[in-house]
Amino acid sequence: CPLAQQDGLGARIVTSAVFFAVGTGLILHVRRALVRELRQMREVAGAAQSVLLRPLPPRIDGLNVAAAQLSADRGARVGGDLYEVIATEHGVRAVMGDVRGHGIEAIGTVAAVLGSFREAVHDEPDLRRVLHRLDRALARHLRERAPDEHPAAEDFVTVLLLEIGRDGEITALNCGHP
C-alpha cells in the first residue's frame, strides 16, 4: 500500500483509521454471528424444556392444579426445574424438583427423572418405590452421561413427591427440596 510507505503523520492516521474501521467491522460481524447462534441455542433448549415441562391442566381428579417456573438467574430461560402432576389408580401424584445446574445437561437430567416418574407412578402402589425408581433412573443417567467417571457429588436433584389419595390423605416424601 503506497500510503503505508509514507512516513508522514497524516498517512499514519489514515492507515490507523482504516485498520480500526476494518477491525471494528470484523468484531461486529463476529459478535452478531455469536449472538445469533446463542439465540438459536436458547430457542432449541427452550423448546426442549417446554416439551419436558408440559402445561398442567387446571384440574386433575377434582383438584385445582397450577405450576410456574421462575429461574433464579435472570438471564437463564432454561434451567433444571421439574414438575408433573398425574392422576393414577393410586391417587393423584405430583413431583417437583430442581436439578443442580442449568442448560442442556440439566435438561437431560430433568428428562431422565421426569420420564422415570411418569412411568413409575402408574406401576408402583407405594410412593417410596416411586422414589426408589427415580433414584435408580438418576444414577443410571449420570453413569451414562460420563461412563468413565464416577458421578460427582455435586450432581444431584432435590425432589418433593406428593400423593393425594382418593380419601384426601396426603403422603409427602421430601428429598432436600426447599
GROMACS .gro file of N, CA and C in nm:
model
  534
    1CYS      N    1   0.087  -0.118   0.000
    1CYS     CA    2   0.000   0.000   0.000
    1CYS      C    3   0.091   0.123   0.000
    2PRO      N    4   0.079   0.208  -0.099
    2PRO     CA    5   0.166   0.325  -0.108
    2PRO      C    6   0.150   0.417   0.013
    3LEU      N    7   0.031   0.426   0.066
    3LEU     CA    8   0.007   0.514   0.180
    3LEU      C    9   0.086   0.467   0.303
    4ALA      N   10   0.096   0.335   0.319
    4ALA     CA   11   0.167   0.279   0.435
    4ALA      C   12   0.317   0.302   0.426
    5GLN      N   13   0.368   0.331   0.308
    5GLN     CA   14   0.511   0.352   0.292
    5GLN      C   15   0.551   0.496   0.321
    6GLN      N   16   0.454   0.582   0.340
    6GLN     CA   17   0.485   0.722   0.370
    6GLN      C   18   0.507   0.738   0.521
    7ASP      N   19   0.598   0.828   0.556
    7ASP     CA   20   0.633   0.847   0.696
    7ASP      C   21   0.556   0.960   0.762
    8GLY      N   22   0.475   1.030   0.689
    8GLY     CA   23   0.408   1.146   0.745
    8GLY      C   24   0.300   1.108   0.846
    9LEU      N   25   0.268   1.203   0.935
    9LEU     CA   26   0.166   1.183   1.038
    9LEU      C   27   0.029   1.156   0.976
   10GLY      N   28  -0.002   1.229   0.871
   10GLY     CA   29  -0.132   1.212   0.804
   10GLY      C   30  -0.150   1.071   0.752
   11ALA      N   31  -0.044   1.015   0.691
   11ALA     CA   32  -0.052   0.879   0.638
   11ALA      C   33  -0.071   0.778   0.750
   12ARG      N   34  -0.004   0.798   0.860
   12ARG     CA   35  -0.019   0.708   0.975
   12ARG      C   36  -0.161   0.714   1.032
   13ILE      N   37  -0.216   0.833   1.040
   13ILE     CA   38  -0.354   0.849   1.092
   13ILE      C   39  -0.452   0.780   0.999
   14VAL      N   40  -0.437   0.801   0.868
   14VAL     CA   41  -0.529   0.737   0.771
   14VAL      C   42  -0.516   0.585   0.778
   15THR      N   43  -0.391   0.534   0.784
   15THR     CA   44  -0.369   0.390   0.792
   15THR      C   45  -0.430   0.333   0.920
   16SER      N   46  -0.410   0.401   1.031
   16SER     CA   47  -0.468   0.355   1.158
   16SER      C   48  -0.619   0.356   1.152
   17ALA      N   49  -0.678   0.459   1.093
   17ALA     CA   50  -0.823   0.467   1.082
   17ALA      C   51  -0.878   0.353   0.997
   18VAL      N   52  -0.809   0.321   0.888
   18VAL     CA   53  -0.853   0.209   0.802
   18VAL      C   54  -0.847   0.078   0.880
   19PHE      N   55  -0.735   0.053   0.948
   19PHE     CA   56  -0.725  -0.069   1.028
   19PHE      C   57  -0.831  -0.073   1.138
   20PHE      N   58  -0.856   0.038   1.202
   20PHE     CA   59  -0.957   0.046   1.308
   20PHE      C   60  -1.095   0.015   1.251
   21ALA      N   61  -1.128   0.073   1.135
   21ALA     CA   62  -1.260   0.051   1.074
   21ALA      C   63  -1.277  -0.095   1.033
   22VAL      N   64  -1.174  -0.153   0.972
   22VAL     CA   65  -1.182  -0.294   0.930
   22VAL      C   66  -1.192  -0.384   1.053
   23GLY      N   67  -1.110  -0.358   1.154
   23GLY     CA   68  -1.113  -0.438   1.276
   23GLY      C   69  -1.248  -0.430   1.346
   24THR      N   70  -1.303  -0.308   1.355
   24THR     CA   71  -1.434  -0.290   1.419
   24THR      C   72  -1.543  -0.364   1.341
   25GLY      N   73  -1.537  -0.356   1.210
   25GLY     CA   74  -1.635  -0.428   1.127
   25GLY      C   75  -1.627  -0.578   1.148
   26LEU      N   76  -1.505  -0.629   1.155
   26LEU     CA   77  -1.485  -0.772   1.177
   26LEU      C   78  -1.538  -0.814   1.315
   27ILE      N   79  -1.507  -0.736   1.416
   27ILE     CA   80  -1.555  -0.767   1.551
   27ILE      C   81  -1.708  -0.765   1.557
   28LEU      N   82  -1.769  -0.665   1.495
   28LEU     CA   83  -1.916  -0.656   1.495
   28LEU      C   84  -1.978  -0.775   1.420
   29HIS      N   85  -1.916  -0.815   1.312
   29HIS     CA   86  -1.967  -0.930   1.237
   29HIS      C   87  -1.961  -1.058   1.322
   30VAL      N   88  -1.847  -1.080   1.386
   30VAL     CA   89  -1.831  -1.199   1.471
   30VAL      C   90  -1.929  -1.195   1.586
   31ARG      N   91  -1.945  -1.077   1.647
   31ARG     CA   92  -2.038  -1.063   1.760
   31ARG      C   93  -2.181  -1.095   1.716
   32ARG      N   94  -2.223  -1.041   1.601
   32ARG     CA   95  -2.359  -1.069   1.551
   32ARG      C   96  -2.379  -1.218   1.527
   33ALA      N   97  -2.278  -1.285   1.472
   33ALA     CA   98  -2.288  -1.428   1.446
   33ALA      C   99  -2.299  -1.505   1.578
   34LEU      N  100  -2.221  -1.468   1.678
   34LEU     CA  101  -2.228  -1.535   1.808
   34LEU      C  102  -2.361  -1.512   1.878
   35VAL      N  103  -2.413  -1.390   1.871
   35VAL     CA  104  -2.544  -1.359   1.931
   35VAL      C  105  -2.653  -1.439   1.862
   36ARG      N  106  -2.646  -1.449   1.729
   36ARG     CA  107  -2.746  -1.527   1.654
   36ARG      C  108  -2.739  -1.674   1.694
   37GLU      N  109  -2.617  -1.728   1.707
   37GLU     CA  110  -2.601  -1.867   1.747
   37GLU      C  111  -2.652  -1.891   1.890
   38LEU      N  112  -2.623  -1.798   1.980
   38LEU     CA  113  -2.672  -1.810   2.117
   38LEU      C  114  -2.825  -1.806   2.121
   39ARG      N  115  -2.885  -1.718   2.043
   39ARG     CA  116  -3.031  -1.709   2.037
   39ARG      C  117  -3.091  -1.840   1.987
   40GLN      N  118  -3.029  -1.899   1.884
   40GLN     CA  119  -3.078  -2.027   1.832
   40GLN      C  120  -3.065  -2.138   1.935
   41MET      N  121  -2.953  -2.141   2.006
   41MET     CA  122  -2.934  -2.243   2.110
   41MET      C  123  -3.037  -2.227   2.221
   42ARG      N  124  -3.065  -2.103   2.261
   42ARG     CA  125  -3.166  -2.081   2.364
   42ARG      C  126  -3.304  -2.123   2.317
   43GLU      N  127  -3.335  -2.097   2.190
   43GLU     CA  128  -3.465  -2.138   2.137
   43GLU      C  129  -3.479  -2.289   2.136
   44VAL      N  130  -3.373  -2.359   2.095
   44VAL     CA  131  -3.377  -2.505   2.093
   44VAL      C  132  -3.390  -2.560   2.235
   45ALA      N  133  -3.311  -2.507   2.327
   45ALA     CA  134  -3.317  -2.553   2.465
   45ALA      C  135  -3.453  -2.519   2.527
   46GLY      N  136  -3.506  -2.402   2.496
   46GLY     CA  137  -3.638  -2.364   2.547
   46GLY      C  138  -3.747  -2.456   2.493
   47ALA      N  139  -3.736  -2.492   2.364
   47ALA     CA  140  -3.834  -2.584   2.306
   47ALA      C  141  -3.825  -2.721   2.372
   48ALA      N  142  -3.702  -2.768   2.396
   48ALA     CA  143  -3.684  -2.897   2.464
   48ALA      C  144  -3.744  -2.893   2.604
   49GLN      N  145  -3.720  -2.783   2.674
   49GLN     CA  146  -3.772  -2.773   2.810
   49GLN      C  147  -3.925  -2.765   2.810
   50SER      N  148  -3.983  -2.695   2.713
   50SER     CA  149  -4.129  -2.684   2.711
   50SER      C  150  -4.195  -2.818   2.678
   51VAL      N  151  -4.123  -2.905   2.606
   51VAL     CA  152  -4.175  -3.040   2.580
   51VAL      C  153  -4.170  -3.121   2.709
   52LEU      N  154  -4.062  -3.106   2.785
   52LEU     CA  155  -4.049  -3.181   2.911
   52LEU      C  156  -4.147  -3.132   3.016
   53LEU      N  157  -4.157  -3.001   3.032
   53LEU     CA  158  -4.246  -2.943   3.133
   53LEU      C  159  -4.377  -2.905   3.066
   54ARG      N  160  -4.457  -3.006   3.044
   54ARG     CA  161  -4.584  -2.985   2.974
   54ARG      C  162  -4.675  -2.897   3.059
   55PRO      N  163  -4.757  -2.817   2.994
   55PRO     CA  164  -4.854  -2.737   3.071
   55PRO      C  165  -4.949  -2.830   3.148
   56LEU      N  166  -4.975  -2.796   3.272
   56LEU     CA  167  -5.065  -2.878   3.353
   56LEU      C  168  -5.208  -2.835   3.329
   57PRO      N  169  -5.300  -2.930   3.332
   57PRO     CA  170  -5.441  -2.891   3.322
   57PRO      C  171  -5.483  -2.818   3.449
   58PRO      N  172  -5.584  -2.734   3.441
   58PRO     CA  173  -5.625  -2.659   3.561
   58PRO      C  174  -5.684  -2.747   3.672
   59ARG      N  175  -5.737  -2.864   3.634
   59ARG     CA  176  -5.794  -2.955   3.733
   59ARG      C  177  -5.756  -3.099   3.699
   60ILE      N  178  -5.722  -3.175   3.804
   60ILE     CA  179  -5.694  -3.318   3.790
   60ILE      C  180  -5.767  -3.390   3.901
   61ASP      N  181  -5.857  -3.478   3.865
   61ASP     CA  182  -5.935  -3.556   3.962
   61ASP      C  183  -5.994  -3.469   4.073
   62GLY      N  184  -6.054  -3.357   4.035
   62GLY     CA  185  -6.118  -3.269   4.132
   62GLY      C  186  -6.026  -3.176   4.207
   63LEU      N  187  -5.898  -3.178   4.178
   63LEU     CA  188  -5.801  -3.090   4.245
   63LEU      C  189  -5.761  -2.977   4.151
   64ASN      N  190  -5.754  -2.855   4.206
   64ASN     CA  191  -5.700  -2.744   4.129
   64ASN      C  192  -5.550  -2.759   4.120
   65VAL      N  193  -5.494  -2.736   4.002
   65VAL     CA  194  -5.352  -2.756   3.979
   65VAL      C  195  -5.296  -2.632   3.909
   66ALA      N  196  -5.178  -2.589   3.953
   66ALA     CA  197  -5.109  -2.479   3.886
   66ALA      C  198  -4.959  -2.497   3.906
   67ALA      N  199  -4.883  -2.450   3.810
   67ALA     CA  200  -4.737  -2.456   3.819
   67ALA      C  201  -4.679  -2.337   3.747
   68ALA      N  202  -4.567  -2.292   3.797
   68ALA     CA  203  -4.493  -2.184   3.731
   68ALA      C  204  -4.346  -2.209   3.751
   69GLN      N  205  -4.269  -2.170   3.653
   69GLN     CA  206  -4.124  -2.183   3.664
   69GLN      C  207  -4.065  -2.044   3.661
   70LEU      N  208  -3.982  -2.015   3.760
   70LEU     CA  209  -3.915  -1.886   3.768
   70LEU      C  210  -3.768  -1.912   3.795
   71SER      N  211  -3.685  -1.878   3.698
   71SER     CA  212  -3.542  -1.903   3.711
   71SER      C  213  -3.480  -1.807   3.810
   72ALA      N  214  -3.389  -1.860   3.892
   72ALA     CA  215  -3.317  -1.775   3.988
   72ALA      C  216  -3.219  -1.683   3.916
   73ASP      N  217  -3.170  -1.726   3.801
   73ASP     CA  218  -3.078  -1.645   3.721
   73ASP      C  219  -3.161  -1.567   3.620
   74ARG      N  220  -3.160  -1.436   3.630
   74ARG     CA  221  -3.247  -1.353   3.548
   74ARG      C  222  -3.230  -1.379   3.398
   75GLY      N  223  -3.109  -1.406   3.352
   75GLY     CA  224  -3.085  -1.427   3.210
   75GLY      C  225  -3.114  -1.567   3.162
   76ALA      N  226  -3.130  -1.662   3.253
   76ALA     CA  227  -3.148  -1.802   3.214
   76ALA      C  228  -3.294  -1.832   3.190
   77ARG      N  229  -3.324  -1.885   3.072
   77ARG     CA  230  -3.459  -1.928   3.044
   77ARG      C  231  -3.469  -2.080   3.052
   78VAL      N  232  -3.356  -2.145   3.055
   78VAL     CA  233  -3.353  -2.290   3.060
   78VAL      C  234  -3.286  -2.330   3.189
   79GLY      N  235  -3.355  -2.410   3.267
   79GLY     CA  236  -3.299  -2.448   3.395
   79GLY      C  237  -3.324  -2.593   3.425
   80GLY      N  238  -3.306  -2.627   3.550
   80GLY     CA  239  -3.321  -2.764   3.593
   80GLY      C  240  -3.446  -2.788   3.674
   81ASP      N  241  -3.544  -2.700   3.664
   81ASP     CA  242  -3.669  -2.720   3.737
   81ASP      C  243  -3.748  -2.834   3.674
   82LEU      N  244  -3.820  -2.906   3.758
   82LEU     CA  245  -3.908  -3.011   3.706
   82LEU      C  246  -4.034  -3.018   3.790
   83TYR      N  247  -4.143  -3.051   3.724
   83TYR     CA  248  -4.271  -3.071   3.793
   83TYR      C  249  -4.363  -3.153   3.703
   84GLU      N  250  -4.453  -3.223   3.767
   84GLU     CA  251  -4.554  -3.300   3.695
   84GLU      C  252  -4.661  -3.341   3.795
   85VAL      N  253  -4.784  -3.350   3.749
   85VAL     CA  254  -4.896  -3.399   3.829
   85VAL      C  255  -4.972  -3.498   3.742
   86ILE      N  256  -4.996  -3.618   3.798
   86ILE     CA  257  -5.059  -3.725   3.720
   86ILE      C  258  -5.164  -3.794   3.808
   87ALA      N  259  -5.282  -3.815   3.752
   87ALA     CA  260  -5.386  -3.894   3.820
   87ALA      C  261  -5.359  -4.042   3.789
   88THR      N  262  -5.354  -4.122   3.895
   88THR     CA  263  -5.328  -4.265   3.879
   88THR      C  264  -5.433  -4.341   3.959
   89GLU      N  265  -5.431  -4.472   3.949
   89GLU     CA  266  -5.521  -4.554   4.030
   89GLU      C  267  -5.484  -4.549   4.178
   90HIS      N  268  -5.363  -4.499   4.209
   90HIS     CA  269  -5.316  -4.487   4.347
   90HIS      C  270  -5.346  -4.349   4.405
   91GLY      N  271  -5.404  -4.261   4.329
   91GLY     CA  272  -5.432  -4.124   4.370
   91GLY      C  273  -5.360  -4.028   4.277
   92VAL      N  274  -5.372  -3.901   4.307
   92VAL     CA  275  -5.301  -3.800   4.228
   92VAL      C  276  -5.160  -3.791   4.283
   93ARG      N  277  -5.065  -3.801   4.194
   93ARG     CA  278  -4.924  -3.796   4.235
   93ARG      C  279  -4.856  -3.679   4.167
   94ALA      N  280  -4.772  -3.613   4.245
   94ALA     CA  281  -4.702  -3.494   4.194
   94ALA      C  282  -4.555  -3.503   4.230
   95VAL      N  283  -4.476  -3.443   4.145
   95VAL     CA  284  -4.333  -3.429   4.172
   95VAL      C  285  -4.296  -3.285   4.140
   96MET      N  286  -4.210  -3.229   4.223
   96MET     CA  287  -4.146  -3.103   4.191
   96MET      C  288  -4.003  -3.115   4.239
   97GLY      N  289  -3.914  -3.054   4.163
   97GLY     CA  290  -3.775  -3.067   4.199
   97GLY      C  291  -3.688  -2.971   4.122
   98ASP      N  292  -3.560  -2.982   4.151
   98ASP     CA  293  -3.463  -2.894   4.089
   98ASP      C  294  -3.333  -2.971   4.070
   99VAL      N  295  -3.286  -2.973   3.947
   99VAL     CA  296  -3.157  -3.034   3.914
   99VAL      C  297  -3.049  -2.931   3.939
  100ARG      N  298  -2.940  -2.974   3.997
  100ARG     CA  299  -2.829  -2.881   4.014
  100ARG      C  300  -2.778  -2.842   3.877
  101GLY      N  301  -2.765  -2.712   3.855
  101GLY     CA  302  -2.714  -2.662   3.728
  101GLY      C  303  -2.826  -2.616   3.637
  102HIS      N  304  -2.787  -2.584   3.514
  102HIS     CA  305  -2.882  -2.539   3.414
  102HIS      C  306  -2.825  -2.571   3.277
  103GLY      N  307  -2.902  -2.542   3.175
  103GLY     CA  308  -2.857  -2.566   3.038
  103GLY      C  309  -2.891  -2.707   2.992
  104ILE      N  310  -2.823  -2.749   2.886
  104ILE     CA  311  -2.854  -2.875   2.820
  104ILE      C  312  -2.832  -2.995   2.913
  105GLU      N  313  -2.725  -2.995   2.992
  105GLU     CA  314  -2.702  -3.108   3.083
  105GLU      C  315  -2.816  -3.120   3.183
  106ALA      N  316  -2.863  -3.007   3.235
  106ALA     CA  317  -2.974  -3.010   3.331
  106ALA      C  318  -3.101  -3.062   3.264
  107ILE      N  319  -3.124  -3.023   3.140
  107ILE     CA  320  -3.243  -3.070   3.068
  107ILE      C  321  -3.239  -3.222   3.052
  108GLY      N  322  -3.121  -3.276   3.024
  108GLY     CA  323  -3.108  -3.422   3.013
  108GLY      C  324  -3.142  -3.491   3.144
  109THR      N  325  -3.097  -3.434   3.254
  109THR     CA  326  -3.126  -3.492   3.385
  109THR      C  327  -3.275  -3.480   3.417
  110VAL      N  328  -3.334  -3.365   3.385
  110VAL     CA  329  -3.479  -3.347   3.403
  110VAL      C  330  -3.554  -3.453   3.324
  111ALA      N  331  -3.513  -3.477   3.201
  111ALA     CA  332  -3.580  -3.577   3.117
  111ALA      C  333  -3.571  -3.715   3.180
  112ALA      N  334  -3.456  -3.751   3.234
  112ALA     CA  335  -3.439  -3.883   3.296
  112ALA      C  336  -3.531  -3.898   3.417
  113VAL      N  337  -3.535  -3.795   3.503
  113VAL     CA  338  -3.615  -3.803   3.626
  113VAL      C  339  -3.764  -3.800   3.593
  114LEU      N  340  -3.806  -3.708   3.506
  114LEU     CA  341  -3.949  -3.700   3.472
  114LEU      C  342  -3.997  -3.824   3.398
  115GLY      N  343  -3.914  -3.876   3.309
  115GLY     CA  344  -3.953  -3.999   3.238
  115GLY      C  345  -3.974  -4.114   3.334
  116SER      N  346  -3.885  -4.126   3.431
  116SER     CA  347  -3.899  -4.230   3.531
  116SER      C  348  -4.024  -4.208   3.616
  117PHE      N  349  -4.048  -4.084   3.657
  117PHE     CA  350  -4.166  -4.052   3.737
  117PHE      C  351  -4.294  -4.087   3.661
  118ARG      N  352  -4.301  -4.044   3.537
  118ARG     CA  353  -4.424  -4.066   3.457
  118ARG      C  354  -4.455  -4.213   3.440
  119GLU      N  355  -4.354  -4.296   3.439
  119GLU     CA  356  -4.375  -4.441   3.428
  119GLU      C  357  -4.403  -4.502   3.565
  120ALA      N  358  -4.323  -4.468   3.665
  120ALA     CA  359  -4.330  -4.533   3.796
  120ALA      C  360  -4.460  -4.503   3.870
  121VAL      N  361  -4.517  -4.384   3.854
  121VAL     CA  362  -4.637  -4.350   3.932
  121VAL      C  363  -4.754  -4.441   3.899
  122HIS      N  364  -4.755  -4.496   3.779
  122HIS     CA  365  -4.863  -4.588   3.742
  122HIS      C  366  -4.834  -4.730   3.788
  123ASP      N  367  -4.706  -4.766   3.798
  123ASP     CA  368  -4.668  -4.904   3.829
  123ASP      C  369  -4.656  -4.933   3.978
  124GLU      N  370  -4.613  -4.834   4.055
  124GLU     CA  371  -4.577  -4.858   4.195
  124GLU      C  372  -4.689  -4.811   4.289
  125PRO      N  373  -4.747  -4.902   4.366
  125PRO     CA  374  -4.851  -4.862   4.461
  125PRO      C  375  -4.797  -4.782   4.580
  126ASP      N  376  -4.671  -4.802   4.614
  126ASP     CA  377  -4.611  -4.734   4.728
  126ASP      C  378  -4.525  -4.617   4.678
  127LEU      N  379  -4.546  -4.498   4.731
  127LEU     CA  380  -4.474  -4.379   4.687
  127LEU      C  381  -4.323  -4.392   4.711
  128ARG      N  382  -4.285  -4.468   4.815
  128ARG     CA  383  -4.141  -4.488   4.839
  128ARG      C  384  -4.077  -4.566   4.724
  129ARG      N  385  -4.151  -4.656   4.663
  129ARG     CA  386  -4.099  -4.731   4.548
  129ARG      C  387  -4.085  -4.638   4.426
  130VAL      N  388  -4.173  -4.541   4.413
  130VAL     CA  389  -4.159  -4.441   4.307
  130VAL      C  390  -4.028  -4.366   4.326
  131LEU      N  391  -4.003  -4.324   4.450
  131LEU     CA  392  -3.879  -4.253   4.481
  131LEU      C  393  -3.757  -4.340   4.450
  132HIS      N  394  -3.765  -4.467   4.483
  132HIS     CA  395  -3.654  -4.559   4.455
  132HIS      C  396  -3.630  -4.566   4.304
  133ARG      N  397  -3.735  -4.569   4.224
  133ARG     CA  398  -3.719  -4.574   4.078
  133ARG      C  399  -3.656  -4.445   4.026
  134LEU      N  400  -3.695  -4.331   4.083
  134LEU     CA  401  -3.634  -4.204   4.041
  134LEU      C  402  -3.485  -4.204   4.072
  135ASP      N  403  -3.451  -4.255   4.190
  135ASP     CA  404  -3.310  -4.260   4.230
  135ASP      C  405  -3.230  -4.349   4.135
  136ARG      N  406  -3.285  -4.464   4.101
  136ARG     CA  407  -3.217  -4.554   4.008
  136ARG      C  408  -3.202  -4.491   3.870
  137ALA      N  409  -3.307  -4.423   3.823
  137ALA     CA  410  -3.301  -4.359   3.691
  137ALA      C  411  -3.196  -4.248   3.690
  138LEU      N  412  -3.188  -4.171   3.798
  138LEU     CA  413  -3.088  -4.064   3.806
  138LEU      C  414  -2.948  -4.122   3.805
  139ALA      N  415  -2.925  -4.226   3.885
  139ALA     CA  416  -2.792  -4.288   3.890
  139ALA      C  417  -2.753  -4.343   3.753
  140ARG      N  418  -2.846  -4.407   3.686
  140ARG     CA  419  -2.819  -4.462   3.552
  140ARG      C  420  -2.787  -4.349   3.455
  141HIS      N  421  -2.865  -4.242   3.460
  141HIS     CA  422  -2.842  -4.128   3.371
  141HIS      C  423  -2.703  -4.068   3.393
  142LEU      N  424  -2.665  -4.050   3.518
  142LEU     CA  425  -2.534  -3.991   3.548
  142LEU      C  426  -2.420  -4.081   3.502
  143ARG      N  427  -2.439  -4.214   3.517
  143ARG     CA  428  -2.337  -4.308   3.468
  143ARG      C  429  -2.325  -4.303   3.316
  144GLU      N  430  -2.439  -4.296   3.248
  144GLU     CA  431  -2.438  -4.293   3.101
  144GLU      C  432  -2.383  -4.161   3.048
  145ARG      N  433  -2.405  -4.054   3.121
  145ARG     CA  434  -2.357  -3.922   3.077
  145ARG      C  435  -2.205  -3.917   3.083
  146ALA      N  436  -2.145  -3.979   3.181
  146ALA     CA  437  -2.000  -3.980   3.196
  146ALA      C  438  -1.956  -4.121   3.234
  147PRO      N  439  -1.954  -4.214   3.137
  147PRO     CA  440  -1.930  -4.355   3.170
  147PRO      C  441  -1.794  -4.385   3.231
  148ASP      N  442  -1.694  -4.303   3.203
  148ASP     CA  443  -1.559  -4.330   3.256
  148ASP      C  444  -1.532  -4.262   3.389
  149GLU      N  445  -1.631  -4.192   3.441
  149GLU     CA  446  -1.610  -4.119   3.566
  149GLU      C  447  -1.712  -4.166   3.669
  150HIS      N  448  -1.680  -4.145   3.794
  150HIS     CA  449  -1.778  -4.166   3.899
  150HIS      C  450  -1.865  -4.041   3.903
  151PRO      N  451  -1.997  -4.056   3.921
  151PRO     CA  452  -2.080  -3.936   3.930
  151PRO      C  453  -2.029  -3.844   4.040
  152ALA      N  454  -2.018  -3.719   4.007
  152ALA     CA  455  -1.968  -3.621   4.104
  152ALA      C  456  -2.069  -3.600   4.215
  153ALA      N  457  -2.018  -3.574   4.333
  153ALA     CA  458  -2.106  -3.549   4.447
  153ALA      C  459  -2.191  -3.425   4.424
  154GLU      N  460  -2.145  -3.339   4.333
  154GLU     CA  461  -2.219  -3.216   4.306
  154GLU      C  462  -2.341  -3.241   4.217
  155ASP      N  463  -2.350  -3.357   4.153
  155ASP     CA  464  -2.464  -3.387   4.068
  155ASP      C  465  -2.577  -3.442   4.154
  156PHE      N  466  -2.684  -3.367   4.164
  156PHE     CA  467  -2.796  -3.412   4.245
  156PHE      C  468  -2.925  -3.348   4.198
  157VAL      N  469  -3.036  -3.401   4.246
  157VAL     CA  470  -3.168  -3.347   4.219
  157VAL      C  471  -3.242  -3.342   4.352
  158THR      N  472  -3.296  -3.225   4.385
  158THR     CA  473  -3.386  -3.219   4.501
  158THR      C  474  -3.526  -3.254   4.450
  159VAL      N  475  -3.600  -3.329   4.531
  159VAL     CA  476  -3.731  -3.375   4.485
  159VAL      C  477  -3.830  -3.372   4.601
  160LEU      N  478  -3.952  -3.331   4.571
  160LEU     CA  479  -4.065  -3.345   4.662
  160LEU      C  480  -4.170  -3.427   4.588
  161LEU      N  481  -4.205  -3.543   4.645
  161LEU     CA  482  -4.310  -3.628   4.589
  161LEU      C  483  -4.434  -3.616   4.677
  162LEU      N  484  -4.548  -3.602   4.613
  162LEU     CA  485  -4.675  -3.595   4.685
  162LEU      C  486  -4.771  -3.699   4.629
  163GLU      N  487  -4.852  -3.752   4.718
  163GLU     CA  488  -4.961  -3.840   4.677
  163GLU      C  489  -5.086  -3.795   4.751
  164ILE      N  490  -5.190  -3.763   4.677
  164ILE     CA  491  -5.318  -3.725   4.736
  164ILE      C  492  -5.414  -3.839   4.706
  165GLY      N  493  -5.446  -3.916   4.810
  165GLY     CA  494  -5.533  -4.032   4.793
  165GLY      C  495  -5.678  -3.991   4.767
  166ARG      N  496  -5.756  -4.086   4.724
  166ARG     CA  497  -5.899  -4.061   4.696
  166ARG      C  498  -5.973  -4.019   4.823
  167ASP      N  499  -5.922  -4.063   4.939
  167ASP     CA  500  -5.983  -4.026   5.066
  167ASP      C  501  -5.932  -3.892   5.119
  168GLY      N  502  -5.843  -3.825   5.044
  168GLY     CA  503  -5.789  -3.696   5.085
  168GLY      C  504  -5.661  -3.705   5.167
  169GLU      N  505  -5.616  -3.826   5.197
  169GLU     CA  506  -5.492  -3.841   5.272
  169GLU      C  507  -5.374  -3.801   5.184
  170ILE      N  508  -5.282  -3.726   5.244
  170ILE     CA  509  -5.166  -3.677   5.170
  170ILE      C  510  -5.039  -3.742   5.224
  171THR      N  511  -4.961  -3.795   5.133
  171THR     CA  512  -4.830  -3.850   5.167
  171THR      C  513  -4.726  -3.764   5.096
  172ALA      N  514  -4.623  -3.725   5.170
  172ALA     CA  515  -4.518  -3.642   5.112
  172ALA      C  516  -4.382  -3.704   5.144
  173LEU      N  517  -4.296  -3.709   5.043
  173LEU     CA  518  -4.158  -3.752   5.060
  173LEU      C  519  -4.071  -3.637   5.010
  174ASN      N  520  -3.992  -3.581   5.100
  174ASN     CA  521  -3.909  -3.467   5.064
  174ASN      C  522  -3.763  -3.508   5.067
  175CYS      N  523  -3.699  -3.496   4.952
  175CYS     CA  524  -3.556  -3.529   4.940
  175CYS      C  525  -3.479  -3.400   4.912
  176GLY      N  526  -3.475  -3.314   5.012
  176GLY     CA  527  -3.394  -3.194   5.004
  176GLY      C  528  -3.453  -3.078   4.928
  177HIS      N  529  -3.578  -3.088   4.885
  177HIS     CA  530  -3.636  -2.977   4.809
  177HIS      C  531  -3.690  -2.871   4.905
  178PRO      N  532  -3.641  -2.747   4.890
  178PRO     CA  533  -3.686  -2.643   4.986
  178PRO      C  534  -3.833  -2.607   4.968
   0.00000   0.00000   0.00000
